[in-house]
mmCIF file of C-alpha atoms in Angstrom:
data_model
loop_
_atom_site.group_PDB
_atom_site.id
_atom_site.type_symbol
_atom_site.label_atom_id
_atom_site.label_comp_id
_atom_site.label_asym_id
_atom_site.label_seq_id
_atom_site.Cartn_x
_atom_site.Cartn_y
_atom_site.Cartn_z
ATOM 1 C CA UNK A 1 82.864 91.649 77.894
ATOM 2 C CA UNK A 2 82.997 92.091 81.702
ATOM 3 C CA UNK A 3 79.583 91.930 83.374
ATOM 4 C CA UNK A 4 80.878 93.144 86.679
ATOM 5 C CA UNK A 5 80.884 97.234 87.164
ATOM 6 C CA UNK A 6 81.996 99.043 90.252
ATOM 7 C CA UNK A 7 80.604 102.114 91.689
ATOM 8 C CA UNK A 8 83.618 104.133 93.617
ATOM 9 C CA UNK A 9 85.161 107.208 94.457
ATOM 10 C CA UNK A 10 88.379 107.915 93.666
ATOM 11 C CA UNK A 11 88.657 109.476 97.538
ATOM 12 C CA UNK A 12 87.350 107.115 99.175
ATOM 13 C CA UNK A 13 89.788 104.382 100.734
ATOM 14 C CA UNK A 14 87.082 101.901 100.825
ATOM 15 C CA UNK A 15 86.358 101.805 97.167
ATOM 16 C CA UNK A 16 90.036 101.713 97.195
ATOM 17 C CA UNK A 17 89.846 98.352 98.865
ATOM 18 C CA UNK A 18 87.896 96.810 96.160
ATOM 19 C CA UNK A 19 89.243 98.328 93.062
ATOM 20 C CA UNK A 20 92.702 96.610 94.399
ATOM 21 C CA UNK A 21 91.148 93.628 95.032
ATOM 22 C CA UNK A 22 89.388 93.526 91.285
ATOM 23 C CA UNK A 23 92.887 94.399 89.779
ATOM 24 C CA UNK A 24 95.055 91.827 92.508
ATOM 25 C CA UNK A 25 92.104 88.949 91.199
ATOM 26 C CA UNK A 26 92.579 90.466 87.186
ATOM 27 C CA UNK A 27 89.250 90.537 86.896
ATOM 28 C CA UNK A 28 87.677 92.991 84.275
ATOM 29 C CA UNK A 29 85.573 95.746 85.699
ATOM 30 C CA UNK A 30 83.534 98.442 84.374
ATOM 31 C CA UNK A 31 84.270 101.589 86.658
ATOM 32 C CA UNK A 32 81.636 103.598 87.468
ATOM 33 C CA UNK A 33 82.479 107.195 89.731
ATOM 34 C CA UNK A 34 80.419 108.673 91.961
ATOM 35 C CA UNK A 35 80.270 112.260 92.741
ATOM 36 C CA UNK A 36 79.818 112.001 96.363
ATOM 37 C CA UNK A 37 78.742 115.090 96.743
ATOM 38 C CA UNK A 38 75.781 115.129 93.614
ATOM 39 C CA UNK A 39 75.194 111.437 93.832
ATOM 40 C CA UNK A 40 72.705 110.316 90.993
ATOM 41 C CA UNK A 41 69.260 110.046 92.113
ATOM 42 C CA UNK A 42 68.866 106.447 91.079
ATOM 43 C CA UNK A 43 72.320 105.574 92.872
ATOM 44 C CA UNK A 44 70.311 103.766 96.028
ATOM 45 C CA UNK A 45 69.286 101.257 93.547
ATOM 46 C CA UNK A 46 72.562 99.727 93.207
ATOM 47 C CA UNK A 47 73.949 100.873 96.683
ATOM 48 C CA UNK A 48 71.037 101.166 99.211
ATOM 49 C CA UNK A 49 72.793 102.577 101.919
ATOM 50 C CA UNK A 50 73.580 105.364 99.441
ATOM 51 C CA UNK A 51 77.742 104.956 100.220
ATOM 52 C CA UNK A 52 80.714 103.554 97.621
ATOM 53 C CA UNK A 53 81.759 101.133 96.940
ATOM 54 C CA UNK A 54 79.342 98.438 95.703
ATOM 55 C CA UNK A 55 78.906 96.210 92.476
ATOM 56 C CA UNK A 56 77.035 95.059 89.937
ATOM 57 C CA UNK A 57 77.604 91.143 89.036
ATOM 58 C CA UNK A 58 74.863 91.050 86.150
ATOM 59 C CA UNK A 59 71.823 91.286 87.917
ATOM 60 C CA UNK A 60 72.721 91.330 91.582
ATOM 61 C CA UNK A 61 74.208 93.643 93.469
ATOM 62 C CA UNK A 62 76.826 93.736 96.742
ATOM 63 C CA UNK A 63 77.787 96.798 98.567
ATOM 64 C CA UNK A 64 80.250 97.733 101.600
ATOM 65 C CA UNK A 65 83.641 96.862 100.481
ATOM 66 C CA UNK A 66 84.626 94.242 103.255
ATOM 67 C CA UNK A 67 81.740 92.321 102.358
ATOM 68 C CA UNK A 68 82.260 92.985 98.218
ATOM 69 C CA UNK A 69 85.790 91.859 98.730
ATOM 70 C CA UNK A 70 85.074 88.216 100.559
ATOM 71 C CA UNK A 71 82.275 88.005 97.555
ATOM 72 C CA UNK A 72 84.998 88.093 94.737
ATOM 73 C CA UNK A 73 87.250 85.830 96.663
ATOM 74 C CA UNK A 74 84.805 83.220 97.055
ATOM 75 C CA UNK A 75 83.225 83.908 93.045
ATOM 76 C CA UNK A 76 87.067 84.028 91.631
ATOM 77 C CA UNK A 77 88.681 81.967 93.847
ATOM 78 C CA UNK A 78 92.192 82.345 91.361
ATOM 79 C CA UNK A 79 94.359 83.909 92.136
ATOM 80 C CA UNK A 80 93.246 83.229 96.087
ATOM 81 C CA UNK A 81 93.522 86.643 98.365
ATOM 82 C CA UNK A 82 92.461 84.576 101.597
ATOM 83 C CA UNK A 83 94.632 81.698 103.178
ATOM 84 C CA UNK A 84 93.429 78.540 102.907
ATOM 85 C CA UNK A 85 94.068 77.061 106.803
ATOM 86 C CA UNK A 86 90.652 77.818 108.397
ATOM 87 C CA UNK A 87 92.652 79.274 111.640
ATOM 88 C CA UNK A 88 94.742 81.426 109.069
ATOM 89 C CA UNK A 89 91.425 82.800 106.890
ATOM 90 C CA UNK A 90 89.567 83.569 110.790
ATOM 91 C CA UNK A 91 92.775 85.867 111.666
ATOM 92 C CA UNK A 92 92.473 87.588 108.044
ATOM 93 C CA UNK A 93 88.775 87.812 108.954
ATOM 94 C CA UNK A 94 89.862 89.278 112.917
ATOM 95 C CA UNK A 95 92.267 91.545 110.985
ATOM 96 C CA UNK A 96 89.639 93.393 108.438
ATOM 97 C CA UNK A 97 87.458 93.445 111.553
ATOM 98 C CA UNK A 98 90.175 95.247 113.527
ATOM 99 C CA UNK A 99 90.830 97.858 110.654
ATOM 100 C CA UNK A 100 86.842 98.555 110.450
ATOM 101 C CA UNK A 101 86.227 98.624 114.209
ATOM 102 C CA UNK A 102 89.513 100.170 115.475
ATOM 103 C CA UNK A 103 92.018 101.322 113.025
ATOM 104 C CA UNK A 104 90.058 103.467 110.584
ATOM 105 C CA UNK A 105 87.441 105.176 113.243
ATOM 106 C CA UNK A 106 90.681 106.450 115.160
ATOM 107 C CA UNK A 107 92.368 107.320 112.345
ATOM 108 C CA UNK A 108 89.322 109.110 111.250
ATOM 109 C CA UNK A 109 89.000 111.069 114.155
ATOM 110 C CA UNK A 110 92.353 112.592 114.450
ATOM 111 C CA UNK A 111 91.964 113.574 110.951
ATOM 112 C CA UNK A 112 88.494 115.526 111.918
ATOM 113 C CA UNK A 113 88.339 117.047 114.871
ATOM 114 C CA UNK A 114 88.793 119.936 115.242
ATOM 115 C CA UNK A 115 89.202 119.327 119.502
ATOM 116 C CA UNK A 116 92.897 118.857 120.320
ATOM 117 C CA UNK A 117 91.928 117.193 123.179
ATOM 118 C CA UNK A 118 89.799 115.120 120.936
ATOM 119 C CA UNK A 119 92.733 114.822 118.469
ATOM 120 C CA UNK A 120 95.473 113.719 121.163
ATOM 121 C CA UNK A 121 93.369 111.149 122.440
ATOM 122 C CA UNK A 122 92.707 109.512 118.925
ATOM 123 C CA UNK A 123 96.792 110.006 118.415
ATOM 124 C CA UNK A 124 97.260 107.955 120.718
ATOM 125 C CA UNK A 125 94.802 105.463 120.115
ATOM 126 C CA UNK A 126 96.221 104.745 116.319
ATOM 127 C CA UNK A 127 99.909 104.725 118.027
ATOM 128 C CA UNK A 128 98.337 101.884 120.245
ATOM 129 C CA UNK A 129 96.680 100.011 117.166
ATOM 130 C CA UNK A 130 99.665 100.752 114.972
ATOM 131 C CA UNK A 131 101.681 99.153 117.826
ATOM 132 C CA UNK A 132 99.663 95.793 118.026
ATOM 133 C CA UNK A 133 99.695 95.511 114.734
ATOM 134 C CA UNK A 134 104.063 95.606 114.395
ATOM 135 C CA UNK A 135 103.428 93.139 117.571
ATOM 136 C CA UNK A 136 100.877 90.835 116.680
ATOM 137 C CA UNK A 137 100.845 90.802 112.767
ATOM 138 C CA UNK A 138 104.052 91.271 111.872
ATOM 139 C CA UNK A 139 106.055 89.539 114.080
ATOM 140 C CA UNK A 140 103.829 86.520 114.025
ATOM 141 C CA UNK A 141 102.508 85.906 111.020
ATOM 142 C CA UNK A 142 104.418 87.407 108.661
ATOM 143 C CA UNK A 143 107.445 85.405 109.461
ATOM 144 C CA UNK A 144 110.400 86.938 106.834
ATOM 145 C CA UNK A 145 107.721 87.727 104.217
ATOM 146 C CA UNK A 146 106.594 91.365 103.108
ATOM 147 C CA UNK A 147 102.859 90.915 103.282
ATOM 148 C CA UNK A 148 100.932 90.246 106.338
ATOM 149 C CA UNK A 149 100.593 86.602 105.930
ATOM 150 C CA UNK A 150 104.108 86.478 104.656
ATOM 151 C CA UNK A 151 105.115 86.059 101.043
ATOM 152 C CA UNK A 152 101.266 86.218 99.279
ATOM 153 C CA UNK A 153 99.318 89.202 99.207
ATOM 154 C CA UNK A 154 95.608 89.119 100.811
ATOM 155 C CA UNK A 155 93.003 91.342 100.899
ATOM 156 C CA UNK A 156 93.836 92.225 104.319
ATOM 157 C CA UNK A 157 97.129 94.007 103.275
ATOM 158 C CA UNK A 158 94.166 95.540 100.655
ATOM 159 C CA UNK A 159 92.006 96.582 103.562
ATOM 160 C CA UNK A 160 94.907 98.606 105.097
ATOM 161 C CA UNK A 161 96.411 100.382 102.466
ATOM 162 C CA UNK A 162 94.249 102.856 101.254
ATOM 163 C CA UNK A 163 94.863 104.565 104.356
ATOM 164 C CA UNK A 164 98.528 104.564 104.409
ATOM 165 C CA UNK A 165 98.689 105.726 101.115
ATOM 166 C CA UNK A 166 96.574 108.689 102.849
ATOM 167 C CA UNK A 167 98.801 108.937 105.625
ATOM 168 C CA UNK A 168 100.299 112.414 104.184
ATOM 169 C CA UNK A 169 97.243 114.095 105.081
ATOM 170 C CA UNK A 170 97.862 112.934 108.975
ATOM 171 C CA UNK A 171 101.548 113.572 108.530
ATOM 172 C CA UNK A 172 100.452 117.382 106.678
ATOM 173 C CA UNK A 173 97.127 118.276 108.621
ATOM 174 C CA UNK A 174 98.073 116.277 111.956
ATOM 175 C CA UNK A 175 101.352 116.416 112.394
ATOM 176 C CA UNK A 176 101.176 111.989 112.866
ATOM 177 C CA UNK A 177 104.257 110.282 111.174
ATOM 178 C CA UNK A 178 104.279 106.377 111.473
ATOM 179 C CA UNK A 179 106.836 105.723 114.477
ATOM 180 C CA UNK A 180 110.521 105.080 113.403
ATOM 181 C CA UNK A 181 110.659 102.171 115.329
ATOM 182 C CA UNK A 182 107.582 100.221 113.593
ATOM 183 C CA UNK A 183 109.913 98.903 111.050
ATOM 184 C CA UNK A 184 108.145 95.865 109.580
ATOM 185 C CA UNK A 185 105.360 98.228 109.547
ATOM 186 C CA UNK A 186 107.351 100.865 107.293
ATOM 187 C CA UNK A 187 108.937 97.806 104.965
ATOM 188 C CA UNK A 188 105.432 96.489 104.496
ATOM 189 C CA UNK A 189 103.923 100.085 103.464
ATOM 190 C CA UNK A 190 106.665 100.143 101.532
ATOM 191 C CA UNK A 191 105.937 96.624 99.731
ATOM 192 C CA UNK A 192 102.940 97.106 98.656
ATOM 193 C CA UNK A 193 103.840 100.575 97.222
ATOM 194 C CA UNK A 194 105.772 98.623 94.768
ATOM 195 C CA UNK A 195 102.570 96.380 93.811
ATOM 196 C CA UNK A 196 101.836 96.543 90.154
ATOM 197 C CA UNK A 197 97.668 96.930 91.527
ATOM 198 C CA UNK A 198 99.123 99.825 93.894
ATOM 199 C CA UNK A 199 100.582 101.968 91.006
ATOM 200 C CA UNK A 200 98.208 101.498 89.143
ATOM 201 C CA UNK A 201 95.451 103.371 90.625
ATOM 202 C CA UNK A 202 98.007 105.617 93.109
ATOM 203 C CA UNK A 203 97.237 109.128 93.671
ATOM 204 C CA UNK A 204 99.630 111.747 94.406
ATOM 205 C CA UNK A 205 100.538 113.574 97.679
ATOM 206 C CA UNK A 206 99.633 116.833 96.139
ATOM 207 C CA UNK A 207 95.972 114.975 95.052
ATOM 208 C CA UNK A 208 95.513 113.753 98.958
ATOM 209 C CA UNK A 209 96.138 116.778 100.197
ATOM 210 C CA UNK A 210 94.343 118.755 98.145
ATOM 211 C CA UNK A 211 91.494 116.731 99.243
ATOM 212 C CA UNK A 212 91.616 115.873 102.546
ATOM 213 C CA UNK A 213 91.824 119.604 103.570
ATOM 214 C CA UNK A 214 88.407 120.243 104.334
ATOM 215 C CA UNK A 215 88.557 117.197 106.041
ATOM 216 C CA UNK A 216 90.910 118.229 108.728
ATOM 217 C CA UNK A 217 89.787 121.168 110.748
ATOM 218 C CA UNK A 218 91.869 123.928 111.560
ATOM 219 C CA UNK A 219 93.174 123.128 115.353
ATOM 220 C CA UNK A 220 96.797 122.721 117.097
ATOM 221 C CA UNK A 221 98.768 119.741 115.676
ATOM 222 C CA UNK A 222 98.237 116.337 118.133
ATOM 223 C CA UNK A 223 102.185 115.456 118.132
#
């Protein structure tokens, strides 16, 4: 019998992040979902900032899925999601940081404003981090591998992917298409599409879009 239940969201791409990393780590899980919009009134007791995912480990609780997701590789170490080099485990960490701090709050933005000014501005912006990341993930640490540390999945190629398997509603609502020429980019989107985690939890296009519509105010597309 597991003793470790997750509270998620089948929307949200961070509870994505954690459910992955539970099924990469084969860990048993009790799943919990969350109405985001009637959330239970004793839900702050598990997660106080009120927001999925978060866990229960028996008797103690983690939330925000960054944070959940170093917890499980450090209390199932097998099979390992984080390199073991110290310099290699600080870029993972630099990575995760990037896609909280940069990647997701641009991506975000295009998605919701309802500005085209506004919207142009974050296009941009995720071309820029999409960019950097062909440049200086891809082409230096993934070597000839899929993943982004090369040939093992880690949970930063977890951290990432719940958006991209989101990206329809840019590419419906926004008109954004990952650039042609980001090819390591596309073939690594593409890799972990074919993870056995990936389609196991997959939504379709018709369920993203379906969703994501209120999300993306009516305004001129940014491309």
């Amino acid at each position: 019998m597991t003793d470790i239940t997750i509270y998620s969201a089948v929307v949200c791409p961070f509870a994505h992040r954690t459910r992955l990393a539970l099924l990469e780590k084969g860990i048993e899980f009790n799943l919990v979902e969350i109405d985001l919009q009637n959330k239970p009134a004793d839900f702050t007791d598990v997660s106080p900032y009120g927001k999925v995912p978060a866990i229960k480990h028996g008797n103690e609780r983690v939330w925000e899925s960054a944070i959940i997701n170093e917890y499980l590789e450090e209390t199932f170490p097998e099979p390992p999601l984080l390199p073991k080099e110290p310099i290699l485990r600080a870029q993972a960490r630099i990575w995760i940081d990037f896609a909280n701090t940069r990647f997701v709050p641009a991506y975000s933005s295009l998605l919701r404003s309802p500005n085209l000014e506004q919207q142009q501005a974050a296009a941009e912006e995720l071309r820029n981090h999409l960019q950097f990341i062909e440049n200086e993930a891809f082409a230096k640490l993934s070597k000839d591998g899929p993943y982004w540390f090369g040939e093992s999945i880690s949970l930063v190629d977890l951290t990432y992917f719940p958006w991209f398997e989101r990206w329809v509603a840019l590419k419906e609502y926004r008109g954004f298409q990952i650039p042609s020429e980001l090819t390591r980019l596309r073939q690594w989107k593409h890799a972990l599409k074919e993870r056995d985690s990936v389609k196991a939890i997959a939504n379709s296009k018709e369920f993203y879009l379906q969703r994501y519509a209120k999300f993306a105010p009516l305004a001129a597309a940014a491309n």
